[in-house]
Each structure stands twice: as structure tokens, then as C-alpha cells.
Short mmCIF file of C-alpha atoms and ligand atoms in Angstrom, two decimals:
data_model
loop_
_atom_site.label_atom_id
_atom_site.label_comp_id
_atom_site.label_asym_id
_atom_site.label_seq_id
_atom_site.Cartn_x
_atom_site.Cartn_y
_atom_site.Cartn_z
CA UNK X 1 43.54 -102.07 -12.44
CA UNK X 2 47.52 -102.54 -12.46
CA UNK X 3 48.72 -104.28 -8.98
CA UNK X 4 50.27 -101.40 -6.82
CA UNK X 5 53.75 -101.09 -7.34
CA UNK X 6 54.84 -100.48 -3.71
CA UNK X 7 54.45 -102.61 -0.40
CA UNK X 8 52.35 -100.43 1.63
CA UNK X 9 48.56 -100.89 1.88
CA UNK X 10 46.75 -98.69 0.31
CA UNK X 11 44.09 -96.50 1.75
CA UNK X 12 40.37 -96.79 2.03
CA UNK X 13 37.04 -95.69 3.86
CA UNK X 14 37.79 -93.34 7.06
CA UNK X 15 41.27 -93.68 6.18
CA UNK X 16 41.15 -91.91 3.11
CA UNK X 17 39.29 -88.55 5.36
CA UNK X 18 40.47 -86.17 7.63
CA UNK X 19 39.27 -88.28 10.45
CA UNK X 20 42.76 -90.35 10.18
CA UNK X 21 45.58 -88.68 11.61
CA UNK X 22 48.42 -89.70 9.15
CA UNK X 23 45.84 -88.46 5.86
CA UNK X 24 45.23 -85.49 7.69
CA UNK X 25 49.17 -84.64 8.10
CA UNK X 26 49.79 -85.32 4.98
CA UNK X 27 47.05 -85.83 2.29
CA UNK X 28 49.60 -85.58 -0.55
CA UNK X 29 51.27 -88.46 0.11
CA UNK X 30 48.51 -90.24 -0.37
CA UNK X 31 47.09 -88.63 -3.28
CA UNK X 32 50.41 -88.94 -4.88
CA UNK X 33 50.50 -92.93 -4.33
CA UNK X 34 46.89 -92.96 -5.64
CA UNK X 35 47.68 -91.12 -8.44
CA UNK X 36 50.87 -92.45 -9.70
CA UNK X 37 48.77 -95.67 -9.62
CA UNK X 38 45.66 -95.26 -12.23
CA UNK X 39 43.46 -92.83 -13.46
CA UNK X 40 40.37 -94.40 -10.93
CA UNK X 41 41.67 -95.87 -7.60
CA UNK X 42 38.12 -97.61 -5.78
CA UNK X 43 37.70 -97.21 -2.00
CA UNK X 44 35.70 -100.09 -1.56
CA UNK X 45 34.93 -99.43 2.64
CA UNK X 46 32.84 -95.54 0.68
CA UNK X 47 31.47 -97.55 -2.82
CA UNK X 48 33.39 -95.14 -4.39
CA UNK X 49 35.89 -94.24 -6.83
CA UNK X 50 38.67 -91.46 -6.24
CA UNK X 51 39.41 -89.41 -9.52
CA UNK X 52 43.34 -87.77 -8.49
CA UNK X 53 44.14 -86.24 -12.04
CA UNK X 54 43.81 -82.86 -13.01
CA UNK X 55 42.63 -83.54 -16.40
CA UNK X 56 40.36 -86.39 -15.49
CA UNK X 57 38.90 -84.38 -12.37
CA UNK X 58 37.96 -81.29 -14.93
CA UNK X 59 36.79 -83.56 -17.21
CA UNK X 60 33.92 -85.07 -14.68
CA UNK X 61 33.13 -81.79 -13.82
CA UNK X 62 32.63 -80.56 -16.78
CA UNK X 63 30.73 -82.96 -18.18
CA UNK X 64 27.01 -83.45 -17.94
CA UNK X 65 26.43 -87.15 -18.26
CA UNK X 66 28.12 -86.98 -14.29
CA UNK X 67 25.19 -86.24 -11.91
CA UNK X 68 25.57 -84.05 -8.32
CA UNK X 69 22.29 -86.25 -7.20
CA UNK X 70 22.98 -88.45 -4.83
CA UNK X 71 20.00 -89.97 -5.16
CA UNK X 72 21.03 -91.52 -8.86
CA UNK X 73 23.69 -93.45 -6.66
CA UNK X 74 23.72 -96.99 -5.73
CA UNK X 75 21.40 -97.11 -2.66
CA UNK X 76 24.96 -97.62 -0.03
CA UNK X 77 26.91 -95.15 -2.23
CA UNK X 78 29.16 -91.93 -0.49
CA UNK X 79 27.34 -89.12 -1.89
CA UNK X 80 24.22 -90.50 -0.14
CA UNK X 81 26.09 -90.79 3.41
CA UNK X 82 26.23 -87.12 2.68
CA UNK X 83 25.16 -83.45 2.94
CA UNK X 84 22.16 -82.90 1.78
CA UNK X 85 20.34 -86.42 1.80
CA UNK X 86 21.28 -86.62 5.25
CA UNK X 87 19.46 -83.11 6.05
CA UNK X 88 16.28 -84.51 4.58
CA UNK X 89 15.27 -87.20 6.63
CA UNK X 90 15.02 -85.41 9.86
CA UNK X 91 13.36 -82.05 8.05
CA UNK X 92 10.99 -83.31 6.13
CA UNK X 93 10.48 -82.37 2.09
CA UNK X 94 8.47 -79.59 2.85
CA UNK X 95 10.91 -77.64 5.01
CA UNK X 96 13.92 -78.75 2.58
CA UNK X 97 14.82 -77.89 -0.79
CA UNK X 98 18.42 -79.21 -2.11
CA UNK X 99 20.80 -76.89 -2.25
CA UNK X 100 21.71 -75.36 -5.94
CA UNK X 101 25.17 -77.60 -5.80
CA UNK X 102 23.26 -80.63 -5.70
CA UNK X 103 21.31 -79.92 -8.51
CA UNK X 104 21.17 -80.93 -11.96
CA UNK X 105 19.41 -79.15 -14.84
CA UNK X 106 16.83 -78.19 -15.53
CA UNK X 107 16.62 -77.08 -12.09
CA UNK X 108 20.10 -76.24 -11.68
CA UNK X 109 20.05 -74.17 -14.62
CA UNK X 110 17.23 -71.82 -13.98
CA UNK X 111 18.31 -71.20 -9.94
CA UNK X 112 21.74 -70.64 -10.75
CA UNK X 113 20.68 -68.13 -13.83
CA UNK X 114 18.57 -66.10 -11.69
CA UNK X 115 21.20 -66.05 -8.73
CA UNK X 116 23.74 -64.86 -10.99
CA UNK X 117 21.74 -61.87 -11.85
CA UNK X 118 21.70 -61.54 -7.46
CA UNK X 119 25.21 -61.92 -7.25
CA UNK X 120 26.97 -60.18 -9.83
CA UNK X 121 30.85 -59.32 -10.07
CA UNK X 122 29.31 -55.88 -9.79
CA UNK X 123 27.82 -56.38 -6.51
CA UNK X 124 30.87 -58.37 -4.99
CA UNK X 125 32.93 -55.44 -5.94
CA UNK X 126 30.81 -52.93 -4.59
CA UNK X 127 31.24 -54.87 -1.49
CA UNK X 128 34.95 -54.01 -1.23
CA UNK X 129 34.50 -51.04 1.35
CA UNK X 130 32.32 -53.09 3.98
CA UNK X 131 34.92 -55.70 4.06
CA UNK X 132 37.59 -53.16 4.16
CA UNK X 133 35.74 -51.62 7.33
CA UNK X 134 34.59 -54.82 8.68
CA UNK X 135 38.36 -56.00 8.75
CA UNK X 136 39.44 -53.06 10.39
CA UNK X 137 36.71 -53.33 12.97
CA UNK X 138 38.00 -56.77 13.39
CA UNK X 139 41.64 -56.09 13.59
CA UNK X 140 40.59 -53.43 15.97
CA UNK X 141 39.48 -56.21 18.44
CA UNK X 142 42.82 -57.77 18.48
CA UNK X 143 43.90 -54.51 19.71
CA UNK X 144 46.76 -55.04 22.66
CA UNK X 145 46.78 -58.99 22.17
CA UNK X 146 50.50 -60.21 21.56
CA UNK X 147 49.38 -63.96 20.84
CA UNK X 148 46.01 -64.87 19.28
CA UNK X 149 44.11 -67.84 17.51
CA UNK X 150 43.97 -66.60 14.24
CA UNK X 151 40.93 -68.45 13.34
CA UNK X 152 39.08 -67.70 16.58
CA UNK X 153 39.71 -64.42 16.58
CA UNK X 154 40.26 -63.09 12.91
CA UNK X 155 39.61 -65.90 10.04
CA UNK X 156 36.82 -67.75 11.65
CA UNK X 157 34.18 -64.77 12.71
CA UNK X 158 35.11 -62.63 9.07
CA UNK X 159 33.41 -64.23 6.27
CA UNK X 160 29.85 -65.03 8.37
CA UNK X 161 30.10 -60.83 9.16
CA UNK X 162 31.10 -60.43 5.71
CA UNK X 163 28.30 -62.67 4.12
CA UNK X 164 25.68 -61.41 6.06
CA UNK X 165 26.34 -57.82 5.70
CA UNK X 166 25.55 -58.78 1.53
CA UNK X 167 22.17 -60.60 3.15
CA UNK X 168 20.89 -57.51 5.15
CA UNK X 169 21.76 -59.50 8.24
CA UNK X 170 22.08 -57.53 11.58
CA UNK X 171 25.76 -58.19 13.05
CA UNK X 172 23.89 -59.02 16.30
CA UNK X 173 22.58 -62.47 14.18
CA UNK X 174 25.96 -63.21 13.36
CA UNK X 175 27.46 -65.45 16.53
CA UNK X 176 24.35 -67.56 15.84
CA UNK X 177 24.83 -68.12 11.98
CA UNK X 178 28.30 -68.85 12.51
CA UNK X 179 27.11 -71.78 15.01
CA UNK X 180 24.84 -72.90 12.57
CA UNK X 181 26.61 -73.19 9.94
CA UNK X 182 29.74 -75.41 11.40
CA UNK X 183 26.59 -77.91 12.52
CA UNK X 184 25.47 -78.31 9.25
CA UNK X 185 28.71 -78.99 7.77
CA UNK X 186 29.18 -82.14 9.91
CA UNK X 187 26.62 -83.73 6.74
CA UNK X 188 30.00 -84.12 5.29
CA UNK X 189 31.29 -85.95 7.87
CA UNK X 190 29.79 -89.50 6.46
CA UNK X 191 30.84 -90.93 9.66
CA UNK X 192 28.74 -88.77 12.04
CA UNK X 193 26.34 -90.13 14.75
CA UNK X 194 23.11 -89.73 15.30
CA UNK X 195 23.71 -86.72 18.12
CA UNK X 196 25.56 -84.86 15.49
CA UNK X 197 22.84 -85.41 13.25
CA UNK X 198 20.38 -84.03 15.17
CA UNK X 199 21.79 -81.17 16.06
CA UNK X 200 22.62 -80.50 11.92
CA UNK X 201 18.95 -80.66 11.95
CA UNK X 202 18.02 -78.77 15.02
CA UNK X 203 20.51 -75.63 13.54
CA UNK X 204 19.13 -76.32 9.52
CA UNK X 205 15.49 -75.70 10.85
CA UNK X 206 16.72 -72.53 13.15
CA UNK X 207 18.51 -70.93 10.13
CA UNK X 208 15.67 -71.85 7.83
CA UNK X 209 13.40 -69.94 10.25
CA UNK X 210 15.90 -66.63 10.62
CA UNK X 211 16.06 -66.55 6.50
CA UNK X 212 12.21 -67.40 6.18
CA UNK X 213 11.81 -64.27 8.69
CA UNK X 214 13.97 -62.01 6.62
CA UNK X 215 12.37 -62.88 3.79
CA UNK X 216 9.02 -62.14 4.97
CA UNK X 217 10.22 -58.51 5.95
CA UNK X 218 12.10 -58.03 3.05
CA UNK X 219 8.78 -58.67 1.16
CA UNK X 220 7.07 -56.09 3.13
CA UNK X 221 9.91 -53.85 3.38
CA UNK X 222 12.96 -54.24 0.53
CA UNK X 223 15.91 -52.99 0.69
CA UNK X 224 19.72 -52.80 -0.85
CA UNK X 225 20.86 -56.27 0.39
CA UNK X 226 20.95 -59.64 -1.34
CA UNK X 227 17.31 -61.12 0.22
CA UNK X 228 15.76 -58.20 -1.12
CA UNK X 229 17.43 -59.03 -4.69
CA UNK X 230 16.25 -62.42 -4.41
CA UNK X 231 13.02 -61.35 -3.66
CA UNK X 232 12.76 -59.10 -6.81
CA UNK X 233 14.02 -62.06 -8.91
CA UNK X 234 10.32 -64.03 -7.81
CA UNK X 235 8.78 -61.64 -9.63
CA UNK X 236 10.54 -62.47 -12.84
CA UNK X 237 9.37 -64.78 -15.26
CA UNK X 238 10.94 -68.40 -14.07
CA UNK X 239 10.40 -67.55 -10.29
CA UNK X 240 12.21 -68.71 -6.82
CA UNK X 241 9.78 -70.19 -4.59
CA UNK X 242 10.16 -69.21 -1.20
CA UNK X 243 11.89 -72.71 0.00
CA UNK X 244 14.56 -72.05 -3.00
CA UNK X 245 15.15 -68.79 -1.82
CA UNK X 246 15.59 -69.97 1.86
CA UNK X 247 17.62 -72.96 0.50
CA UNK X 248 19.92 -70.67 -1.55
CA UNK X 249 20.35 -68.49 2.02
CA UNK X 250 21.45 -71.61 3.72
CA UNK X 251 24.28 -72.31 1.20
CA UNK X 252 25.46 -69.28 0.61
CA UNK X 253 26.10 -68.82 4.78
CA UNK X 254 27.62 -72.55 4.92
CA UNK X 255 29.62 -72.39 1.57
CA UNK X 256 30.98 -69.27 2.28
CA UNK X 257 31.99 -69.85 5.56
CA UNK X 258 34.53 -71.95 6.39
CA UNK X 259 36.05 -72.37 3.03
CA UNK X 260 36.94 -68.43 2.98
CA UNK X 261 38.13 -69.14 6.84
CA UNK X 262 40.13 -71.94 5.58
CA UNK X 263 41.64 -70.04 2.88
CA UNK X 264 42.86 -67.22 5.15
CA UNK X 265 43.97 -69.94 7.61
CA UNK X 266 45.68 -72.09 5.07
CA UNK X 267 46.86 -69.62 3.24
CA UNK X 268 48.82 -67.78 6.37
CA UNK X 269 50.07 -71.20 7.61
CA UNK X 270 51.72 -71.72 4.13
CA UNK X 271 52.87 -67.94 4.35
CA UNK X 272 54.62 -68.68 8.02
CA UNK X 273 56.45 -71.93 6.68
CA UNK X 274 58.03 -70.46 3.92
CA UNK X 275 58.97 -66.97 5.43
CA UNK X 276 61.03 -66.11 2.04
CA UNK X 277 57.52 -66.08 0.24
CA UNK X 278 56.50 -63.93 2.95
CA UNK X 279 59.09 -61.87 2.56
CA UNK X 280 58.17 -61.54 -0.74
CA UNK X 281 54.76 -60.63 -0.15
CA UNK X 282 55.88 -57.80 2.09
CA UNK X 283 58.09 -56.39 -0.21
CA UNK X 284 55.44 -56.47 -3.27
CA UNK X 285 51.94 -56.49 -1.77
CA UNK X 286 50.61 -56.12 -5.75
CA UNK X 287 51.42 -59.71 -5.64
CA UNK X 288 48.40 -60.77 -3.11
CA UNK X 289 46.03 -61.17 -5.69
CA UNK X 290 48.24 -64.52 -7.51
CA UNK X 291 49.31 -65.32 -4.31
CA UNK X 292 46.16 -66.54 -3.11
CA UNK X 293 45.05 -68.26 -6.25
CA UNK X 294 48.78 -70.19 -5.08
CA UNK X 295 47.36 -70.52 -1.60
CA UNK X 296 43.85 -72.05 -2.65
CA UNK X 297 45.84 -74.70 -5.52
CA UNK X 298 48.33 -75.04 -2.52
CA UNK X 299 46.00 -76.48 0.25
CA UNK X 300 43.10 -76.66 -1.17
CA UNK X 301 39.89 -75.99 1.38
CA UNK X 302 37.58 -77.61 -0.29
CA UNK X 303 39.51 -80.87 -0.95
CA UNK X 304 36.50 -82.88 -3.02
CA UNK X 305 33.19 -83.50 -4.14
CA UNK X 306 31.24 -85.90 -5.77
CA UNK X 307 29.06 -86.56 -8.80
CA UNK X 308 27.63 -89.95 -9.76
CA UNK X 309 27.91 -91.52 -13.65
CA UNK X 310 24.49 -91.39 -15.31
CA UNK X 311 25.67 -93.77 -17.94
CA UNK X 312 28.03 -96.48 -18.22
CA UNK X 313 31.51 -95.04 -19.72
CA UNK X 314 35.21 -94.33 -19.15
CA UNK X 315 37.33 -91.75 -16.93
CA UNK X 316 41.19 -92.06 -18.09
CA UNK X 317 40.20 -95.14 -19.58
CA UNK X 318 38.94 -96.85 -16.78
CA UNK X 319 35.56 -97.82 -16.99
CA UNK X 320 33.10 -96.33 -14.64
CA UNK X 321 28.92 -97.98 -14.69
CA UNK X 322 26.19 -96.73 -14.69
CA UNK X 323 25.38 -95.22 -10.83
CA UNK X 324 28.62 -95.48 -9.98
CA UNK X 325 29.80 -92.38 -7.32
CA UNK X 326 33.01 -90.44 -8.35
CA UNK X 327 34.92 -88.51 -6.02
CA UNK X 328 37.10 -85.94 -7.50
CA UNK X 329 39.89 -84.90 -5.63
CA UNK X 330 40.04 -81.57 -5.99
CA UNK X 331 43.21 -80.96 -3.91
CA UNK X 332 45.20 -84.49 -5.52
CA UNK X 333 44.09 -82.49 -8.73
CA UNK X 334 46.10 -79.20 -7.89
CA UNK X 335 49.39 -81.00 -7.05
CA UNK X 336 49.60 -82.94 -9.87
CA UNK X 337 52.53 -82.47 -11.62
CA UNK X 338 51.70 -82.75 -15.12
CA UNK X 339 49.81 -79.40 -14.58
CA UNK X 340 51.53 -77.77 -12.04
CA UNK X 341 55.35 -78.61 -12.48
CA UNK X 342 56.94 -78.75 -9.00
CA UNK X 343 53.38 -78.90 -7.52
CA UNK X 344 54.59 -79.68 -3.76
CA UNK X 345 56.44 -76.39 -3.83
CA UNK X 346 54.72 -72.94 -2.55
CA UNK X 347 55.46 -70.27 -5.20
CA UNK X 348 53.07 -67.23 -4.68
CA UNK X 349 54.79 -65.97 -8.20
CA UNK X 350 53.37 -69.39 -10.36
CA UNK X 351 50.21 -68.99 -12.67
CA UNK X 352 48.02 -71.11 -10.17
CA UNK X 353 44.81 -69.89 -12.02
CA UNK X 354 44.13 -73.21 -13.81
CA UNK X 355 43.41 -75.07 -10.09
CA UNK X 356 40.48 -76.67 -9.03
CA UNK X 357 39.82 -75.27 -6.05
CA UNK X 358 36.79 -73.77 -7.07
CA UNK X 359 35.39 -76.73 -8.90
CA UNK X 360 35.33 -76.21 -12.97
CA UNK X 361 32.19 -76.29 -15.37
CA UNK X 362 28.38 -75.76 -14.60
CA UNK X 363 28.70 -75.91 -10.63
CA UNK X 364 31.80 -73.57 -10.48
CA UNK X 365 31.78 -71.78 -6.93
CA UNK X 366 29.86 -69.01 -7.50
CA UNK X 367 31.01 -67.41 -4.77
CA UNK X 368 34.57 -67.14 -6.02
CA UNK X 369 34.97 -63.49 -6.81
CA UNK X 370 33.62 -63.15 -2.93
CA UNK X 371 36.07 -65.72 -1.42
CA UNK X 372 38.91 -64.17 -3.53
CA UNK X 373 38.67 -60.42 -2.54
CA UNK X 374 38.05 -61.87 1.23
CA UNK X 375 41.13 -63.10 0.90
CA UNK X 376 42.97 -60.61 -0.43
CA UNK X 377 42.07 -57.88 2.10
CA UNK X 378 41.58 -59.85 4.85
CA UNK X 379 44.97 -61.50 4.84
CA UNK X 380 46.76 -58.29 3.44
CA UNK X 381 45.45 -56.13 6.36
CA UNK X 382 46.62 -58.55 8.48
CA UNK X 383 50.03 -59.11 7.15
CA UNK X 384 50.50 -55.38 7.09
CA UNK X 385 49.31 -54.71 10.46
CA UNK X 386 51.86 -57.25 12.20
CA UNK X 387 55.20 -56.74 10.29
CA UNK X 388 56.71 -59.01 12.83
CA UNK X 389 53.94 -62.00 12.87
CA UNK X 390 55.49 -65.85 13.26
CA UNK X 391 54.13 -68.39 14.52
CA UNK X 392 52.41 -69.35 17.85
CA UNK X 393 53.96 -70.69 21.10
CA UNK X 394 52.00 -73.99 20.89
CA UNK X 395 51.93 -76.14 17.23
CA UNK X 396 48.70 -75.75 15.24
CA UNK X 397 45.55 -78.03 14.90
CA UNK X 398 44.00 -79.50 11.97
CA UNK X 399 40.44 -79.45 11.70
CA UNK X 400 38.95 -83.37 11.97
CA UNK X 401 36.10 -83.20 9.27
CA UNK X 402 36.36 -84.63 6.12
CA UNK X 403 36.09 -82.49 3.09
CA UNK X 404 36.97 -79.21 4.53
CA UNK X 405 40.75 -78.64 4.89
CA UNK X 406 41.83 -75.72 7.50
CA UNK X 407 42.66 -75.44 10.51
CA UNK X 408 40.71 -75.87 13.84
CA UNK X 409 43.37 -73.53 15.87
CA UNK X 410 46.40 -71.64 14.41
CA UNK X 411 47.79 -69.80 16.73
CA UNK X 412 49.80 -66.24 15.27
CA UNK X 413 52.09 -64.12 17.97
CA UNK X 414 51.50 -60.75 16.20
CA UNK X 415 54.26 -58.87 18.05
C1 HEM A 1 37.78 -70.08 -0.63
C2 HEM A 1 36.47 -70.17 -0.52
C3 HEM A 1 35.62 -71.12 -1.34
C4 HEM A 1 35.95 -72.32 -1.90
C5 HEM A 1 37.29 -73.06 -1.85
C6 HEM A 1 34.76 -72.81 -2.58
C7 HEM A 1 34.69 -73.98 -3.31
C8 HEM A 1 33.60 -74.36 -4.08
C9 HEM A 1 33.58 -75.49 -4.98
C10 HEM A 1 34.75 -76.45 -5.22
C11 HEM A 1 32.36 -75.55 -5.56
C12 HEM A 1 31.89 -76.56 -6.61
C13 HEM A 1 31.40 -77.83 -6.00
C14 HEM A 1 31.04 -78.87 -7.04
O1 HEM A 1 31.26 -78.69 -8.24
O2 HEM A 1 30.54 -79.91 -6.62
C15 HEM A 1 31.57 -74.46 -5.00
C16 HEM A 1 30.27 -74.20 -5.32
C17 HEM A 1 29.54 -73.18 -4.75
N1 HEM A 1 30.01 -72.19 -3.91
FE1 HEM A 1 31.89 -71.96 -3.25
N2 HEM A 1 33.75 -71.89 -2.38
C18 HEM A 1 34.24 -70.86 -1.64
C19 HEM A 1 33.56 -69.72 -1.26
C20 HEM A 1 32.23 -69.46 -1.53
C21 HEM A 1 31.52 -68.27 -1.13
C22 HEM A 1 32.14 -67.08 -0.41
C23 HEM A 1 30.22 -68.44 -1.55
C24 HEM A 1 29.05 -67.52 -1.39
C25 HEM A 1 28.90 -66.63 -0.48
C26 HEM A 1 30.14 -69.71 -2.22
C27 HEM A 1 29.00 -70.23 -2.79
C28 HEM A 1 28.95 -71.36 -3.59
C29 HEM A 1 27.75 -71.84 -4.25
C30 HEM A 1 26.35 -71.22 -4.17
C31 HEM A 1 28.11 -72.98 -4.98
C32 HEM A 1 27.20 -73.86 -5.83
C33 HEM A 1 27.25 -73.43 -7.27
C34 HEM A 1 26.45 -74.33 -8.17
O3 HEM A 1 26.17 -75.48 -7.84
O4 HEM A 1 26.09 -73.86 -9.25
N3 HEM A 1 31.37 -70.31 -2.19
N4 HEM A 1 32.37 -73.73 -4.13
#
């Protein structure tokens, strides 16, 4: 690899996650330095290498000879210190199925086929009226408040009510799931200790049991919700088992959960710093749609993942071996210039459409139809609601955990 042609060291490890302070406020200076440098840059402290070009990061995903099992990794490898292998352990294999993202075919294949037919563009669009009411019940709340948390109070609570409204979940369930589901993200915090871990555990096993529950009822007693539509697809030819079902539950909640918070949160912190684009938005709300495509390429929630080379070969010409972990940057990927001209500038007008903040070939989100109209009625209600919204009295907080990008307060004075 070419010697770096600046002074500074470079980063690696913890320093290279949202654990650091200085990557945290500003994870595109980094990414640019990494990616002005070579196609691979290897963090030696994770046994990993960081892939920070758009065309290179599709390219991994896309392709199948890169793996999402972690367990095809070098035995000290990232992806192992990570989500799902670090569930396991403590659950035991038969109370734990790997989620569908880190699965390859044939598996992979024949889940995400039949969870397709579940989740069609049909029934995410039928869902527009129950996030149109659940938004105004939520703006409702706010009701009288003059300065609020806008992810306590608006982005954060949304997309669990949202998701498990599609589930058949009773609102009452919903304080509980969102709980849940921030525990079990902290398996992508590779750094976490063993307290953390057991309480990931602890809430994996109480969600299990609420979906296994459902499940059972919804057996007995189906209805129009997403369980029940899982349920029906067991009785198809190439059948869910009951643990895939349950598994599928779990990542829907935790996928869909703080990355659509983080996109409303993200997304109206960008808004806020660059008032003219807000402005903009204002004038021409037709434009919400592109602009949050702009906000996701922008600052990107989900900001990587990994796959792992199942043969020895090349990524930009650099040569990769075989079990070697890869960690595309998803959000390096969306500002780099040779796709995105300008790429450090917020332009809610630019063809973001291309970005990778959905991932890109056989594991692309499949939740993105979801996330997107979440995000445009969630964040157009709210923009329309407070004409005179800036920011808070007190500076916002990033969120510490690696992976995720958002916010862990933002406060909003609405009037
Ligand atoms: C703005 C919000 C969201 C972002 C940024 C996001 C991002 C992503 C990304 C990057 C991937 C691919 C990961 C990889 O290739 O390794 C993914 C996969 C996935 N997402 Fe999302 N997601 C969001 C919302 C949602 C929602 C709302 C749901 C469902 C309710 C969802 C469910 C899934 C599932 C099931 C997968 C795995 C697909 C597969 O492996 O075939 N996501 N998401």
C-alpha cells in the first residue's frame, strides 16, 4: 500500500468508531484521508479492511464470492466481535436463528423470497394512513411544549409504533420493544462489556418470547397484520420454521428502529444547519421525497457493514485473502466525490438515489420503501406543524455506538 502522503497518524481500532470523539464529529474527515489514500486501508487494532469507494463498496456488495457470515472470518476477525455471533453464546442455538442479513444463500435466498411476498410495496403503501394518524397522534403529544427533544419525544418512539402497528402489536407493547431493541443493538458495539452483553441477551430472549407469543395466537387466531402473513407463508411450499419467523420479528423491530429515528434526526439536523434548504423545503414540500434520499446519502445512519472474502482476490486492485473481513463504508461511499460531485455539500435538489445507504445487491434493506415513506411524513408533518422551528437552547448529542449514526438528543424549540 502507498506510504500516506500526510503527517498525521492514521486511524485504527476504537478510533475509527463512534466511540472516539473527534471520528464521531467528523467522520468525513477521516473517510476522506482514507480514501484519497487506496482503494483498501487495513485497521489492524479490528483485523479488518475499510472499503471507502463508492464503486468498490457496491462492488462487494454485490458480489457473491463476499460472505455476511461471520463465522467464515479469521477466528479474531470484526464481524465476529459482532451482532449476531455475540447473541449466540449467551442464547443458546436453539433459541437463536441468525438474522436474514447475516445470511448467505441458500438460506438467504429462500427467507428473503418468502418475506418479500410478507412485505410487499403494496402493503407498505397501504400503510400510509396509520402512519399518517400515528404521527398526528404523536404530534398531538407535543401539544403546548415550546422546546422538546426531538428524538425523545417525536423520532425515537415513531418507527417502533409504526413497525408494530404492521406486526399486529398492541401500542401498550410498544415502550418495551423500543427498550429492547436499543439493547440489542449494543452487539454492534464490538467494544461492549460483559454487563452490556447480558442485558442484549436478557432483552433478545424477552422479545423472542413476546413474538413467539404472537405467533402462537396468530396461529390460532390470524389476522390482517404482518405475523399473521408470516404465518400463512409456513404453509407454503419452502416453509419458515417458527425460530425463522421469530428471528425475522426481531430484525425487523431492531432494523427498523433506530435507523428510521436516525434518519428523521439526521435528516432535521442537516435541515436546521442549512436553513436556505429549509427554506426550500417549505416553499416546495413536493420536494420531500428527493430530499430525504439527500438526507440518508448525506449522513448516512447506517454508516457500514461487513462481509468476509470467500476466496482469495482483489478490491480496487488491492488484494484481499481468503477469510479476510471487509468493512464497507457505507457513509465514506456516499461522499465520495467521483459519484457525488460536491459530496460535502447538502443539496435536497441533487439525484442522491445512487447512495448506499441502503446497502446495494442481494441484502438491500428491505425495509426501504418503509423507512422512506416514514420519513417523508414524519418529518413533513413536523416541518409543517412548526413553521418557526430552529434549533434548541442547549447544542445536540451524538449517539456513542458504532455503526449507527444519529443523534442521542437533538433538541428542536418548535415555537
Ligand atoms: C433509514 C432507515 C434504514 C436504513 C438506513 C437501513 C439500512 C439497511 C442496510 C444498509 C441494509 C443492508 C445491510 C447489508 O448489506 O449488510 C439493510 C438491510 C435490512 N433492513 Fe434496513 N434500513 C432501514 C430501515 C429498515 C426498516 C424500516 C426495516 C423493516 C421494518 C428494515 C429491515 C431490513 C432487513 C430485514 C434487512 C436485511 C435484508 C437482507 O439481508 O436481505 N430496514 N438495511
Amino acid at each position: 500500500m502507498a506510504a500516506a502522503p500526510d503527517a498525521e497518524p492514521l486511524r485504527e481500532g476504537v478510533a475509527l468508531t463512534a466511540r472516539d470523539p473527534v471520528f464521531r464529529a467528523d467522520p468525513d474527515a477521516c473517510y476522506d484521508q482514507l480514501r484519497a489514500r487506496a482503494a483498501l486501508y487495513r485497521d489492524a487494532a479490528y483485523g479488518r479492511y475499510l472499503v471507502t469507494r463508492y464503486e468498490d463498496g457496491r462492488q462487494v456488495l454485490r458480489q457473491r464470492e463476499f460472505s455476511v457470515d461471520a463465522r467464515q472470518s479469521h477466528p479474531d476477525s470484526y464481524l465476529r466481535r459482532l451482532a449476531g455471533t455475540g447473541v449466540a453464546p449467551g442464547v443458546g442455538a436453539s433459541a437463536y436463528e441468525p438474522p436474514l442479513v447475516l445470511l448467505d444463500d441458500p438460506a438467504h435466498r429462500r427467507i428473503r423470497l418468502l418475506m418479500s411476498k410478507a412485505f410487499t410495496p403494496r402493503a407498505v403503501a397501504a400503510m400510509r394512513p396509520r402512519i399518517e394518524l400515528i404521527t398526528r397522534q404523536q404530534l398531538a403529544a407535543l401539544e403546548g411544549a415550546s422546546e422538546i427533544d426531538f428524538i425523545e419525544r417525536y423520532a425515537g418512539p415513531l418507527p417502533t409504533r409504526i413497525i408494530a402497528e404492521m406486526m399486529g402489536l398492541p401500542a401498550a407493547d410498544c415502550a418495551d420493544l423500543k427498550r429492547w431493541s436499543d439493547a440489542i443493538l449494543q452487539g454492534y458495539d464490538p467494544a461492549r462489556d460483559a454487563a452490556t452483553q447480558s442485558l442484549l441477551r436478557d432483552s433478545y430472549l424477552a422479545m423472542s418470547g413476546l413474538f413467539r407469543d404472537t405467533l402462537t395466537a396468530r396461529r390460532r387466531a390470524p389476522r390482517e397484520d404482518l405475523i399473521s402473513a408470516m404465518v400463512r407463508a409456513q404453509e407454503s411450499r419452502d416453509r419458515l420454521s417458527d425460530l425463522e419467523i421469530i428471528s425475522l420479528c426481531t430484525q425487523l423491530l431492531v432494523a427498523g428502529n433506530v435507523t428510521t429515528t436516525d434518519l428523521m434526526g439526521n435528516g432535521l439536523h442537516a435541515l436546521l444547519q442549512h436553513p436556505e434548504q429549509l427554506l426550500k423545503l417549505r416553499a416546495r414540500p413536493a420536494l420531500m421525497a428527493q430530499a430525504v434520499d439527500e438526507m440518508l446519502r448525506y449522513d448516512c445512519p447506517l454508516t457500514e457493514t461487513g462481509r468476509v472474502a470467500l476466496t482469495a482476490t482483489r478490491v480496487g486492485g488491492c488484494p484481499v485473502a481468503h477469510g479476510d473481513t471487509l468493512t464497507v463504508a457505507l457513509a465514506a461511499a456516499n461522499h465520495d466525490a467521483a459519484q457525488f460531485p460536491q459530496p460535502h455539500v447538502f443539496d435536497i435538489e441533487r439525484d442522491a438515489t445512487a447512495h448506499l445507504a441502503f446497502g446495494s445487491g442481494p441484502h438491500v434493506c428491505l425495509g426501504a420503501p418503509l423507512a422512506r415513506l416514514e420519513g417523508e411524513i414524519c418529518l413533513q408533518a413536523f416541518i409543517a406543524r412548526y413553521p418557526s422551528l430552529r434549533a434548541g437552547s442547549v447544542p445536540p448529542t451524538r449517539r456513542e455506538l458504532p455503526f449507527f449514526r444519529g443523534f442521542a438528543r437533538l433538541p428542536v424549540r418548535l415555537v
